[in-house]
PDB file of C-alpha atoms (C1' of nucleotides) in Angstrom:
ATOM      1  CA  MET A   7     -20.931 -22.978  14.649  1.00 37.00           C
ATOM      2  CA  TRP A   8     -19.132 -23.162  17.585  1.00 40.00           C
ATOM      3  CA  ASN A   9     -19.306 -20.501  20.285  1.00 35.00           C
ATOM      4  CA  LYS A  10     -16.413 -18.356  21.835  1.00 35.00           C
ATOM      5  CA  SER A  11     -17.328 -19.720  25.093  1.00 31.00           C
ATOM      6  CA  ASP A  12     -17.074 -23.717  24.250  1.00 30.00           C
ATOM      7  CA  VAL A  13     -13.899 -22.740  22.401  1.00 32.00           C
ATOM      8  CA  ILE A  14     -12.323 -20.813  25.471  1.00 26.00           C
ATOM      9  CA  SER A  15     -12.950 -23.483  27.984  1.00 23.00           C
ATOM     10  CA  GLY A  16     -11.198 -25.850  25.802  1.00 26.00           C
ATOM     11  CA  LEU A  17     -14.302 -28.461  24.326  1.00 24.00           C
ATOM     12  CA  TYR A  18     -12.483 -29.498  21.269  1.00 28.00           C
ATOM     13  CA  LEU A  19     -10.518 -26.347  20.412  1.00 29.00           C
ATOM     14  CA  SER A  20      -9.066 -24.299  23.258  1.00 24.00           C
ATOM     15  CA  VAL A  21      -7.988 -21.286  21.579  1.00 30.00           C
ATOM     16  CA  ILE A  22      -8.479 -20.482  17.469  1.00 33.00           C
ATOM     17  CA  ASP A  23      -6.202 -17.940  15.718  1.00 32.00           C
ATOM     18  CA  SER A  24      -9.003 -15.838  14.249  1.00 29.00           C
ATOM     19  CA  HIS A  25      -7.207 -14.346  11.436  1.00 27.00           C
ATOM     20  CA  PRO A  26      -9.653 -12.072   9.726  1.00 26.00           C
ATOM     21  CA  VAL A  27     -11.022 -14.286   7.308  1.00 28.00           C
ATOM     22  CA  ALA A  28     -10.351 -17.817   9.068  1.00 33.00           C
ATOM     23  CA  ILE A  29     -13.537 -17.051  10.482  1.00 43.00           C
ATOM     24  CA  ARG A  30     -16.411 -15.064  10.088  1.00 44.00           C
ATOM     25  CA  GLN A  31     -17.700 -13.717  13.663  1.00 43.00           C
ATOM     26  CA  ILE A  32     -21.027 -13.205  13.616  1.00 39.00           C
ATOM     27  CA  ASN A  33     -21.105 -11.213  16.816  1.00 41.00           C
ATOM     28  CA  SER A  34     -19.045 -11.042  19.854  1.00 41.00           C
ATOM     29  CA  ALA A  35     -19.843 -13.910  20.764  1.00 42.00           C
ATOM     30  CA  SER A  36     -20.017 -16.190  17.828  1.00 43.00           C
ATOM     31  CA  PHE A  37     -18.624 -17.597  14.973  1.00 43.00           C
ATOM     32  CA  SER A  38     -19.159 -19.408  11.689  1.00 45.00           C
ATOM     33  CA  ILE A  39     -17.704 -21.413   9.244  1.00 46.00           C
ATOM     34  CA  GLU A  40     -20.450 -23.350   7.992  1.00 40.00           C
ATOM     35  CA  THR A  41     -21.098 -21.704   5.187  1.00 34.00           C
ATOM     36  CA  ASP A  42     -17.883 -21.022   4.151  1.00 37.00           C
ATOM     37  CA  ALA A  43     -17.219 -24.784   3.603  1.00 38.00           C
ATOM     38  CA  GLU A  44     -20.099 -25.132   1.260  1.00 40.00           C
ATOM     39  CA  TYR A  45     -20.119 -21.429  -1.003  1.00 40.00           C
ATOM     40  CA  PHE A  46     -15.955 -21.817  -1.402  1.00 40.00           C
ATOM     41  CA  HIS A  47     -14.667 -25.623  -0.896  1.00 43.00           C
ATOM     42  CA  ARG A  48     -18.094 -27.410  -2.529  1.00 46.00           C
ATOM     43  CA  ILE A  49     -16.906 -30.330  -0.182  1.00 53.00           C
ATOM     44  CA  PRO A  50     -18.694 -32.306   2.291  1.00 57.00           C
ATOM     45  CA  VAL A  51     -18.568 -29.858   5.693  1.00 56.00           C
ATOM     46  CA  GLU A  52     -16.905 -32.926   7.566  1.00 62.00           C
ATOM     47  CA  GLN A  53     -14.307 -32.664   5.594  1.00 68.00           C
ATOM     48  CA  PHE A  54     -14.142 -29.017   5.298  1.00 65.00           C
ATOM     49  CA  PHE A  55     -13.462 -29.394   8.964  1.00 68.00           C
ATOM     50  CA  GLU A  56     -10.846 -32.011   9.002  1.00 79.00           C
ATOM     51  CA  ARG A  57      -8.669 -30.249   6.360  1.00 80.00           C
ATOM     52  CA  TYR A  58      -9.358 -25.976   7.368  1.00 76.00           C
ATOM     53  CA  PHE A  59      -8.618 -27.150  11.068  1.00 78.00           C
ATOM     54  CA  SER A  60      -5.681 -29.112  10.265  1.00 85.00           C
ATOM     55  CA  LEU A  61      -7.114 -32.230  12.434  1.00 84.00           C
ATOM     56  CA  ASP A  62      -4.928 -33.890  10.809  1.00 93.00           C
ATOM     57  CA  ILE A  63      -1.716 -32.667  12.712  1.00 92.00           C
ATOM     58  CA  ALA A  64      -1.750 -33.676  15.924  1.00 92.00           C
ATOM     59  CA  ASN A  65      -0.241 -30.775  18.680  1.00 89.00           C
ATOM     60  CA  GLN A  66       1.793 -33.550  21.010  1.00 92.00           C
ATOM     61  CA  THR A  67       3.875 -33.877  17.866  1.00 95.00           C
ATOM     62  CA  LEU A  68       4.860 -30.272  17.127  1.00 96.00           C
ATOM     63  CA  PHE A  69       7.425 -30.100  19.862  1.00 97.00           C
ATOM     64  CA  ASP A  70      10.160 -33.355  20.132  1.00 97.00           C
ATOM     65  CA  ASP A  71      11.453 -34.690  23.700  1.00 97.00           C
ATOM     66  CA  GLU A  72      14.756 -32.758  23.060  1.00 97.00           C
ATOM     67  CA  PHE A  73      12.796 -29.620  22.968  1.00 98.00           C
ATOM     68  CA  HIS A  74      10.764 -30.864  25.877  1.00 97.00           C
ATOM     69  CA  SER A  75      14.090 -31.440  27.995  1.00 98.00           C
ATOM     70  CA  ARG A  76      16.030 -28.294  26.912  1.00 98.00           C
ATOM     71  CA  PHE A  77      12.878 -26.038  27.086  1.00 98.00           C
ATOM     72  CA  PRO A  78      10.643 -27.279  30.062  1.00 97.00           C
ATOM     73  CA  HIS A  79       9.358 -23.748  30.988  1.00 95.00           C
ATOM     74  CA  LEU A  80       7.959 -23.480  27.765  1.00 96.00           C
ATOM     75  CA  THR A  81       6.644 -27.411  27.671  1.00 95.00           C
ATOM     76  CA  LYS A  82       4.087 -26.196  31.133  1.00 93.00           C
ATOM     77  CA  ARG A  83       3.301 -23.319  29.085  1.00 92.00           C
ATOM     78  CA  LEU A  84       2.605 -24.807  25.597  1.00 91.00           C
ATOM     79  CA  LEU A  85      -0.078 -26.992  27.030  1.00 87.00           C
ATOM     80  CA  GLN A  86      -2.287 -24.329  28.004  1.00 80.00           C
ATOM     81  CA  LEU A  87      -2.337 -23.691  23.801  1.00 80.00           C
ATOM     82  CA  GLU A  88      -3.345 -27.593  23.450  1.00 74.00           C
ATOM     83  CA  GLY A  89      -6.564 -26.897  20.928  1.00 72.00           C
ATOM     84  CA  LEU A  90      -4.357 -24.101  18.594  1.00 80.00           C
ATOM     85  CA  ARG A  91      -4.734 -25.079  15.155  1.00 80.00           C
ATOM     86  CA  VAL A  92      -3.191 -23.585  12.510  1.00 85.00           C
ATOM     87  CA  LEU A  93      -5.922 -23.243   9.424  1.00 81.00           C
ATOM     88  CA  ARG A  94      -5.611 -24.180   5.581  1.00 84.00           C
ATOM     89  CA  GLN A  95      -7.119 -20.808   4.331  1.00 83.00           C
ATOM     90  CA  ASP A  96      -7.561 -20.166   1.201  1.00 86.00           C
ATOM     91  CA  PRO A  97      -4.374 -18.730  -0.667  1.00 92.00           C
ATOM     92  CA  TYR A  98      -5.881 -15.807  -1.900  1.00 93.00           C
ATOM     93  CA  GLU A  99      -7.553 -14.930   1.121  1.00 89.00           C
ATOM     94  CA  ALA A 100      -4.482 -15.282   2.655  1.00 90.00           C
ATOM     95  CA  LEU A 101      -2.777 -13.179   0.295  1.00 94.00           C
ATOM     96  CA  VAL A 102      -4.458  -9.817   0.275  1.00 93.00           C
ATOM     97  CA  THR A 103      -5.491 -10.388   4.380  1.00 90.00           C
ATOM     98  CA  PHE A 104      -1.623 -10.618   4.959  1.00 93.00           C
ATOM     99  CA  MET A 105      -1.064  -7.734   2.435  1.00 95.00           C
ATOM    100  CA  CYS A 106      -3.177  -5.943   4.571  1.00 93.00           C
ATOM    101  CA  ALA A 107      -0.848  -6.781   7.400  1.00 91.00           C
ATOM    102  CA  GLN A 108       2.329  -4.687   7.406  1.00 93.00           C
ATOM    103  CA  GLY A 109       3.567  -2.403  10.024  1.00 90.00           C
ATOM    104  CA  ILE A 110      -0.450  -2.319  11.322  1.00 90.00           C
ATOM    105  CA  GLY A 111      -2.078  -3.776  14.611  1.00 85.00           C
ATOM    106  CA  MET A 112      -4.671  -6.869  14.241  1.00 82.00           C
ATOM    107  CA  ALA A 113      -7.529  -4.982  14.999  1.00 81.00           C
ATOM    108  CA  MET A 114      -7.205  -2.602  12.221  1.00 87.00           C
ATOM    109  CA  ILE A 115      -6.384  -5.772   9.706  1.00 86.00           C
ATOM    110  CA  ARG A 116      -9.253  -7.555  10.936  1.00 81.00           C
ATOM    111  CA  ARG A 117     -11.176  -4.376  10.022  1.00 86.00           C
ATOM    112  CA  GLN A 118      -9.700  -3.897   6.696  1.00 89.00           C
ATOM    113  CA  VAL A 119     -10.670  -7.720   5.838  1.00 86.00           C
ATOM    114  CA  ALA A 120     -14.267  -7.158   7.051  1.00 83.00           C
ATOM    115  CA  MET A 121     -14.481  -4.116   4.890  1.00 89.00           C
ATOM    116  CA  LEU A 122     -12.960  -6.063   1.825  1.00 90.00           C
ATOM    117  CA  CYS A 123     -15.630  -8.843   2.419  1.00 86.00           C
ATOM    118  CA  ARG A 124     -18.793  -5.644   2.796  1.00 87.00           C
ATOM    119  CA  CYS A 125     -18.062  -3.724  -0.260  1.00 93.00           C
ATOM    120  CA  PHE A 126     -16.978  -6.550  -2.512  1.00 93.00           C
ATOM    121  CA  GLY A 127     -17.535  -9.805  -1.653  1.00 86.00           C
ATOM    122  CA  LYS A 128     -21.236 -11.719  -2.266  1.00 80.00           C
ATOM    123  CA  GLU A 129     -23.887 -12.143   0.121  1.00 76.00           C
ATOM    124  CA  LEU A 130     -24.157 -15.453   1.865  1.00 63.00           C
ATOM    125  CA  HIS A 131     -27.304 -16.792   2.490  1.00 57.00           C
ATOM    126  CA  GLY A 132     -26.600 -20.115   4.838  1.00 50.00           C
ATOM    127  CA  ASN A 133     -28.192 -21.286   7.843  1.00 45.00           C
ATOM    128  CA  LEU A 134     -26.653 -19.098  10.047  1.00 45.00           C
ATOM    129  CA  SER A 135     -28.361 -20.748  13.452  1.00 47.00           C
ATOM    130  CA  GLY A 136     -30.326 -18.433  13.986  1.00 48.00           C
ATOM    131  CA  THR A 137     -28.639 -15.331  13.779  1.00 52.00           C
ATOM    132  CA  ASP A 138     -29.416 -12.881  11.267  1.00 54.00           C
ATOM    133  CA  THR A 139     -26.603 -11.189  11.035  1.00 56.00           C
ATOM    134  CA  PRO A 140     -25.492 -11.034   7.084  1.00 65.00           C
ATOM    135  CA  LEU A 141     -22.488 -12.388   5.998  1.00 66.00           C
ATOM    136  CA  PHE A 142     -20.634 -11.669   2.979  1.00 76.00           C
ATOM    137  CA  SER A 143     -17.658 -14.394   1.039  1.00 77.00           C
ATOM    138  CA  PHE A 144     -14.365 -13.082   0.448  1.00 84.00           C
ATOM    139  CA  PRO A 145     -14.310 -11.574  -2.913  1.00 89.00           C
ATOM    140  CA  ASP A 146     -12.334 -13.251  -5.250  1.00 91.00           C
ATOM    141  CA  PRO A 147      -9.590 -12.227  -7.619  1.00 96.00           C
ATOM    142  CA  GLN A 148     -11.378 -10.533 -10.613  1.00 97.00           C
ATOM    143  CA  GLU A 149     -13.827  -8.786  -7.955  1.00 95.00           C
ATOM    144  CA  LEU A 150     -10.844  -6.746  -6.274  1.00 97.00           C
ATOM    145  CA  ALA A 151      -9.281  -6.376  -9.519  1.00 98.00           C
ATOM    146  CA  ASP A 152     -12.181  -4.664 -11.121  1.00 97.00           C
ATOM    147  CA  ALA A 153     -12.630  -2.756  -7.516  1.00 97.00           C
ATOM    148  CA  ASP A 154     -12.866   0.662  -7.620  1.00 97.00           C
ATOM    149  CA  PRO A 155     -10.103   2.910  -6.339  1.00 96.00           C
ATOM    150  CA  GLU A 156     -11.406   4.848  -3.803  1.00 96.00           C
ATOM    151  CA  MET A 157     -13.385   2.219  -2.560  1.00 97.00           C
ATOM    152  CA  LEU A 158     -10.704  -0.233  -2.222  1.00 98.00           C
ATOM    153  CA  ARG A 159      -8.736   2.298  -1.037  1.00 97.00           C
ATOM    154  CA  SER A 160     -11.256   2.919   2.186  1.00 97.00           C
ATOM    155  CA  CYS A 161     -11.019  -0.708   2.682  1.00 95.00           C
ATOM    156  CA  CYS A 162      -7.258  -0.576   3.148  1.00 96.00           C
ATOM    157  CA  ASN A 163      -6.937   1.368   6.049  1.00 95.00           C
ATOM    158  CA  ASN A 164      -6.980   4.323   3.104  1.00 97.00           C
ATOM    159  CA  ASN A 165      -3.955   3.458   2.513  1.00 97.00           C
ATOM    160  CA  SER A 166      -3.471   4.121  -1.237  1.00 96.00           C
ATOM    161  CA  ILE A 167      -0.258   2.308  -1.913  1.00 96.00           C
ATOM    162  CA  ARG A 168      -1.501  -1.079  -0.078  1.00 97.00           C
ATOM    163  CA  ALA A 169      -4.810  -0.988  -2.037  1.00 98.00           C
ATOM    164  CA  ASN A 170      -2.734  -0.458  -5.255  1.00 97.00           C
ATOM    165  CA  ASN A 171      -1.063  -3.202  -4.403  1.00 97.00           C
ATOM    166  CA  ILE A 172      -3.661  -5.248  -3.757  1.00 97.00           C
ATOM    167  CA  ARG A 173      -5.637  -4.454  -6.766  1.00 98.00           C
ATOM    168  CA  GLU A 174      -2.516  -5.263  -8.820  1.00 97.00           C
ATOM    169  CA  ALA A 175      -2.005  -8.408  -7.548  1.00 98.00           C
ATOM    170  CA  SER A 176      -5.430  -9.775  -7.606  1.00 98.00           C
ATOM    171  CA  ARG A 177      -5.082  -8.343 -11.595  1.00 98.00           C
ATOM    172  CA  LEU A 178      -2.226 -11.308 -12.120  1.00 98.00           C
ATOM    173  CA  ALA A 179      -4.460 -13.768 -10.106  1.00 98.00           C
ATOM    174  CA  ALA A 180      -7.682 -13.205 -12.179  1.00 98.00           C
ATOM    175  CA  ILE A 181      -5.770 -13.415 -15.448  1.00 98.00           C
ATOM    176  CA  GLY A 182      -3.667 -16.656 -14.463  1.00 97.00           C
ATOM    177  CA  ALA A 183      -0.441 -14.808 -14.346  1.00 97.00           C
ATOM    178  CA  LEU A 184      -0.320 -15.355 -10.751  1.00 97.00           C
ATOM    179  CA  ASP A 185      -1.672 -19.498 -10.657  1.00 98.00           C
ATOM    180  CA  LEU A 186      -1.493 -19.455  -6.749  1.00 97.00           C
ATOM    181  CA  HIS A 187      -3.465 -23.185  -6.835  1.00 95.00           C
ATOM    182  CA  ALA A 188      -0.360 -24.400  -8.916  1.00 98.00           C
ATOM    183  CA  LEU A 189       2.387 -22.914  -5.961  1.00 97.00           C
ATOM    184  CA  SER A 190       0.250 -24.660  -3.586  1.00 97.00           C
ATOM    185  CA  GLU A 191       1.214 -27.838  -4.712  1.00 97.00           C
ATOM    186  CA  PRO A 192       3.237 -29.918  -1.859  1.00 97.00           C
ATOM    187  CA  SER A 193       5.913 -30.389  -4.289  1.00 97.00           C
ATOM    188  CA  VAL A 194       6.814 -27.113  -4.838  1.00 98.00           C
ATOM    189  CA  PRO A 195       9.906 -25.979  -3.148  1.00 97.00           C
ATOM    190  CA  LEU A 196       9.292 -23.245  -0.232  1.00 97.00           C
ATOM    191  CA  SER A 197      12.053 -20.914  -1.630  1.00 95.00           C
ATOM    192  CA  GLU A 198      10.305 -20.801  -5.127  1.00 96.00           C
ATOM    193  CA  ILE A 199       6.763 -19.650  -3.310  1.00 97.00           C
ATOM    194  CA  GLN A 200       9.397 -17.121  -1.481  1.00 96.00           C
ATOM    195  CA  ARG A 201      10.734 -16.135  -5.165  1.00 95.00           C
ATOM    196  CA  GLU A 202       7.440 -16.277  -6.748  1.00 96.00           C
ATOM    197  CA  LEU A 203       5.085 -14.137  -4.051  1.00 97.00           C
ATOM    198  CA  THR A 204       8.153 -11.745  -2.925  1.00 97.00           C
ATOM    199  CA  SER A 205       7.838 -10.754  -6.686  1.00 96.00           C
ATOM    200  CA  LEU A 206       4.927  -8.850  -5.982  1.00 97.00           C
ATOM    201  CA  ARG A 207       5.041  -5.724  -5.004  1.00 97.00           C
ATOM    202  CA  GLY A 208       3.869  -5.373  -1.075  1.00 97.00           C
ATOM    203  CA  ILE A 209       5.039  -8.708  -0.753  1.00 97.00           C
ATOM    204  CA  GLY A 210       8.428  -9.456   1.401  1.00 97.00           C
ATOM    205  CA  TYR A 211       9.600 -12.595   2.667  1.00 97.00           C
ATOM    206  CA  LYS A 212       7.303 -12.605   5.735  1.00 95.00           C
ATOM    207  CA  ILE A 213       4.048 -11.774   4.093  1.00 95.00           C
ATOM    208  CA  ALA A 214       5.467 -14.317   1.304  1.00 97.00           C
ATOM    209  CA  ASP A 215       5.652 -17.189   4.673  1.00 96.00           C
ATOM    210  CA  CYS A 216       2.533 -16.150   5.704  1.00 93.00           C
ATOM    211  CA  ILE A 217       0.508 -17.167   3.211  1.00 94.00           C
ATOM    212  CA  ALA A 218       2.510 -20.263   2.498  1.00 95.00           C
ATOM    213  CA  LEU A 219       1.938 -21.069   6.043  1.00 93.00           C
ATOM    214  CA  PHE A 220      -2.076 -19.954   6.451  1.00 90.00           C
ATOM    215  CA  GLY A 221      -2.799 -20.148   2.820  1.00 90.00           C
ATOM    216  CA  MET A 222      -1.043 -22.937   1.207  1.00 94.00           C
ATOM    217  CA  GLY A 223      -0.936 -25.643   3.947  1.00 93.00           C
ATOM    218  CA  ARG A 224       3.009 -25.292   4.042  1.00 97.00           C
ATOM    219  CA  PHE A 225       3.271 -25.843   7.528  1.00 96.00           C
ATOM    220  CA  ASP A 226       6.979 -26.129   7.184  1.00 98.00           C
ATOM    221  CA  ALA A 227       7.292 -22.066   6.446  1.00 96.00           C
ATOM    222  CA  PHE A 228       8.198 -20.344   9.048  1.00 97.00           C
ATOM    223  CA  PRO A 229       7.534 -16.563   8.718  1.00 95.00           C
ATOM    224  CA  ILE A 230       9.604 -13.925  11.291  1.00 96.00           C
ATOM    225  CA  ASP A 231       7.413 -11.155  12.211  1.00 92.00           C
ATOM    226  CA  THR A 232       7.946  -8.635  15.064  1.00 92.00           C
ATOM    227  CA  HIS A 233       6.759 -11.135  18.053  1.00 91.00           C
ATOM    228  CA  VAL A 234       8.810 -13.650  16.467  1.00 93.00           C
ATOM    229  CA  GLU A 235      12.137 -12.263  16.373  1.00 93.00           C
ATOM    230  CA  GLN A 236      11.657 -11.306  19.846  1.00 92.00           C
ATOM    231  CA  PHE A 237      10.803 -14.623  21.241  1.00 94.00           C
ATOM    232  CA  LEU A 238      13.613 -16.161  19.121  1.00 95.00           C
ATOM    233  CA  SER A 239      16.201 -13.979  20.987  1.00 93.00           C
ATOM    234  CA  ALA A 240      14.560 -14.128  24.247  1.00 93.00           C
ATOM    235  CA  TRP A 241      13.998 -17.861  24.295  1.00 95.00           C
ATOM    236  CA  PHE A 242      16.270 -19.451  21.934  1.00 96.00           C
ATOM    237  CA  SER A 243      18.929 -16.737  22.028  1.00 93.00           C
ATOM    238  CA  ILE A 244      18.669 -16.903  18.234  1.00 93.00           C
ATOM    239  CA  GLY A 245      19.607 -13.944  16.759  1.00 88.00           C
ATOM    240  CA  SER A 246      20.700 -10.772  18.878  1.00 74.00           C
ATOM    241  CA  SER A 247      18.419  -8.268  20.764  1.00 63.00           C
ATOM    242  CA  ARG A 248      18.981  -5.908  18.080  1.00 66.00           C
ATOM    243  CA  SER A 249      16.215  -5.173  15.937  1.00 61.00           C
ATOM    244  CA  GLY A 250      15.864  -4.951  12.047  1.00 74.00           C
ATOM    245  CA  LEU A 251      15.281  -7.658   9.906  1.00 87.00           C
ATOM    246  CA  SER A 252      17.368  -7.240   6.387  1.00 89.00           C
ATOM    247  CA  GLN A 253      16.707  -9.959   4.257  1.00 91.00           C
ATOM    248  CA  LYS A 254      19.724 -11.724   5.067  1.00 91.00           C
ATOM    249  CA  ARG A 255      19.464 -11.946   8.408  1.00 92.00           C
ATOM    250  CA  TYR A 256      15.335 -12.702   7.810  1.00 95.00           C
ATOM    251  CA  LEU A 257      17.163 -15.982   5.959  1.00 95.00           C
ATOM    252  CA  HIS A 258      19.460 -16.507   8.661  1.00 94.00           C
ATOM    253  CA  LEU A 259      17.408 -16.444  11.537  1.00 95.00           C
ATOM    254  CA  GLN A 260      14.569 -18.751   9.410  1.00 96.00           C
ATOM    255  CA  ARG A 261      17.296 -21.237   9.064  1.00 96.00           C
ATOM    256  CA  GLU A 262      18.080 -21.223  12.737  1.00 96.00           C
ATOM    257  CA  ALA A 263      14.687 -21.286  13.839  1.00 97.00           C
ATOM    258  CA  VAL A 264      14.113 -24.443  11.568  1.00 97.00           C
ATOM    259  CA  GLU A 265      16.783 -26.061  12.813  1.00 97.00           C
ATOM    260  CA  LEU A 266      15.804 -25.883  16.016  1.00 97.00           C
ATOM    261  CA  LEU A 267      11.776 -27.043  15.407  1.00 98.00           C
ATOM    262  CA  GLY A 268      12.440 -29.505  12.700  1.00 97.00           C
ATOM    263  CA  ALA A 269      11.998 -28.833   9.094  1.00 96.00           C
ATOM    264  CA  SER A 270       8.499 -30.380   8.789  1.00 97.00           C
ATOM    265  CA  LEU A 271       6.255 -28.245  10.787  1.00 98.00           C
ATOM    266  CA  ALA A 272       8.857 -25.984  11.772  1.00 98.00           C
ATOM    267  CA  GLY A 273       5.810 -22.956  11.034  1.00 95.00           C
ATOM    268  CA  TYR A 274       3.059 -24.461  12.668  1.00 93.00           C
ATOM    269  CA  ALA A 275       5.022 -25.217  16.253  1.00 95.00           C
ATOM    270  CA  GLY A 276       6.468 -21.371  15.229  1.00 94.00           C
ATOM    271  CA  HIS A 277       2.842 -20.284  15.473  1.00 91.00           C
ATOM    272  CA  HIS A 278       2.183 -21.991  19.044  1.00 90.00           C
ATOM    273  CA  LEU A 279       5.098 -20.225  20.199  1.00 93.00           C
ATOM    274  CA  PHE A 280       3.745 -16.849  18.541  1.00 90.00           C
ATOM    275  CA  HIS A 281       0.791 -17.527  20.235  1.00 86.00           C
ATOM    276  CA  CYS A 282       2.719 -18.426  23.579  1.00 89.00           C
ATOM    277  CA  TRP A 283       4.650 -15.264  23.508  1.00 91.00           C
ATOM    278  CA  ARG A 284       1.589 -13.207  22.768  1.00 86.00           C
ATOM    279  CA  THR A 285      -0.729 -14.828  25.371  1.00 84.00           C
ATOM    280  CA  THR A 286       1.935 -15.309  28.455  1.00 87.00           C
ATOM    281  CA  GLU A 287       4.665 -12.808  27.974  1.00 88.00           C
ATOM    282  CA  ARG A 288       2.697  -9.771  26.275  1.00 84.00           C
ATOM    283  CA  ASN A 289      -0.217 -10.118  27.788  1.00 80.00           C
ATOM    284  CA  MET A 290      -2.524  -9.816  24.833  1.00 77.00           C
ATOM    285  CA  LYS A 291      -5.497 -11.339  24.008  1.00 65.00           C
ATOM    286  CA  ALA A 292      -5.877 -14.265  21.671  1.00 55.00           C
ATOM    287  CA  PHE A 293      -9.221 -13.134  20.193  1.00 51.00           C
TER     288      PHE A 293
ATOM    289  C1'  DA B  28       2.071  14.838  20.695  1.00 52.34           C
ATOM    290  C1'  DT B  29       4.203  10.825  20.495  1.00 52.34           C
ATOM    291  C1'  DC B  30       4.698   5.769  19.963  1.00 52.34           C
ATOM    292  C1'  DC B  31       3.169   1.037  18.377  1.00 52.34           C
ATOM    293  C1'  DA B  32       1.226  -2.454  14.931  1.00 52.34           C
ATOM    294  C1'  DG B  33       1.650  -9.853  12.914  1.00 52.34           C
ATOM    295  C1'  DG B  34       6.735  -4.671   7.077  1.00 52.34           C
ATOM    296  C1'  DG B  35       8.231  -3.528   2.464  1.00 52.34           C
ATOM    297  C1'  DA B  36      10.945  -0.813  -0.816  1.00 52.34           C
ATOM    298  C1'  DA B  37      14.169   3.118  -1.774  1.00 52.34           C
ATOM    299  C1'  DC B  38      18.562   4.426  -1.368  1.00 52.34           C
ATOM    300  C1'  DC B  39      23.088   4.197  -0.592  1.00 52.34           C
ATOM    301  C1'  DC B  40      28.052   3.064  -0.212  1.00 52.34           C
TER     302       DC B  40
ATOM    303  C1'  DG C  28      24.712  -7.748  -2.623  1.00 52.34           C
ATOM    304  C1'  DG C  29      24.356  -5.976   2.649  1.00 52.34           C
ATOM    305  C1'  DG C  30      22.535  -2.850   5.790  1.00 52.34           C
ATOM    306  C1'  DT C  31      20.148   1.768   6.934  1.00 52.34           C
ATOM    307  C1'  DT C  32      16.139   5.295   6.244  1.00 52.34           C
ATOM    308  C1'  DC C  33      12.491   5.694   5.017  1.00 52.34           C
ATOM    309  C1'  DC C  34       7.119   5.116   4.390  1.00 52.34           C
ATOM    310  C1'  DA C  35       1.856   4.779   5.097  1.00 52.34           C
ATOM    311  C1'  DT C  36      -2.147   5.290   8.481  1.00 52.34           C
ATOM    312  C1'  DG C  37      -5.202   5.174  12.880  1.00 52.34           C
ATOM    313  C1'  DG C  38      -5.682   4.743  17.723  1.00 52.34           C
ATOM    314  C1'  DA C  39      -3.952   4.641  22.038  1.00 52.34           C
TER     315       DA C  39
END
DNA sequence: ATCCAGGGAACCC
DNA sequence: GGGTTCCATGGA
């Protein structure tokens, strides 16, 4: 268990992008993932850390020498994100949480996920290092597939369309028609992941790529949201300043970004740029 | 009241 | 097919 001051001070991880379910926040100052490791993954905690925090990826390798020489001002700023990790989250968790993330702010996204866990997850009984705040697991597909519609809607910011989309995706996952773990095989082409996930209602390219990047360990997947679109234009002159992402424009920008950042870790690097843009350019808080 | 927040889908030439 | 318009919701 780490507390936030350790993290921010750069003790080990200077910044963690705490996407809603990535880290269970215990209170305003501390968080834990210990119980997640044992509860969900049934593997030793050390192995879980290594894998969950993608400690096999060295941040110094995200941007090559050519990038550094072309964008020295960015290089300097990216150094401040030395500890930023992209997490290997559970694919179903990533699917649901990013389905909650359309046209809505981060605070609202987190609130939705917290409510989903509290309403439909199982209470966890781990050793929480002295705190007695209850933690809840993320619900599994069957639990959301069977969810009471009204309660599910209340967990989804009262958006019934979103709630129905999540229930249907969960139903497909529960009966095996949607096999997220098979899709997570490294040999599966990104285009197939996109095709499979976008066939679900409520999931377009952006959310599909987020699920691949954060939930399937596909660090080559490069999701483009409003912030990414902004920094692609402002920093790299990729795409014009006009907004509006048609499907074709999305794929076009994505190809150019991957060409700039390199195919293998484009999404991982992109997330560093995403964080850099939000914190240094938009003055948004990391947590 | 108005606009924004880590988009998606319906709709129209 | 490809681009524009509408959609939904709560908070600042």
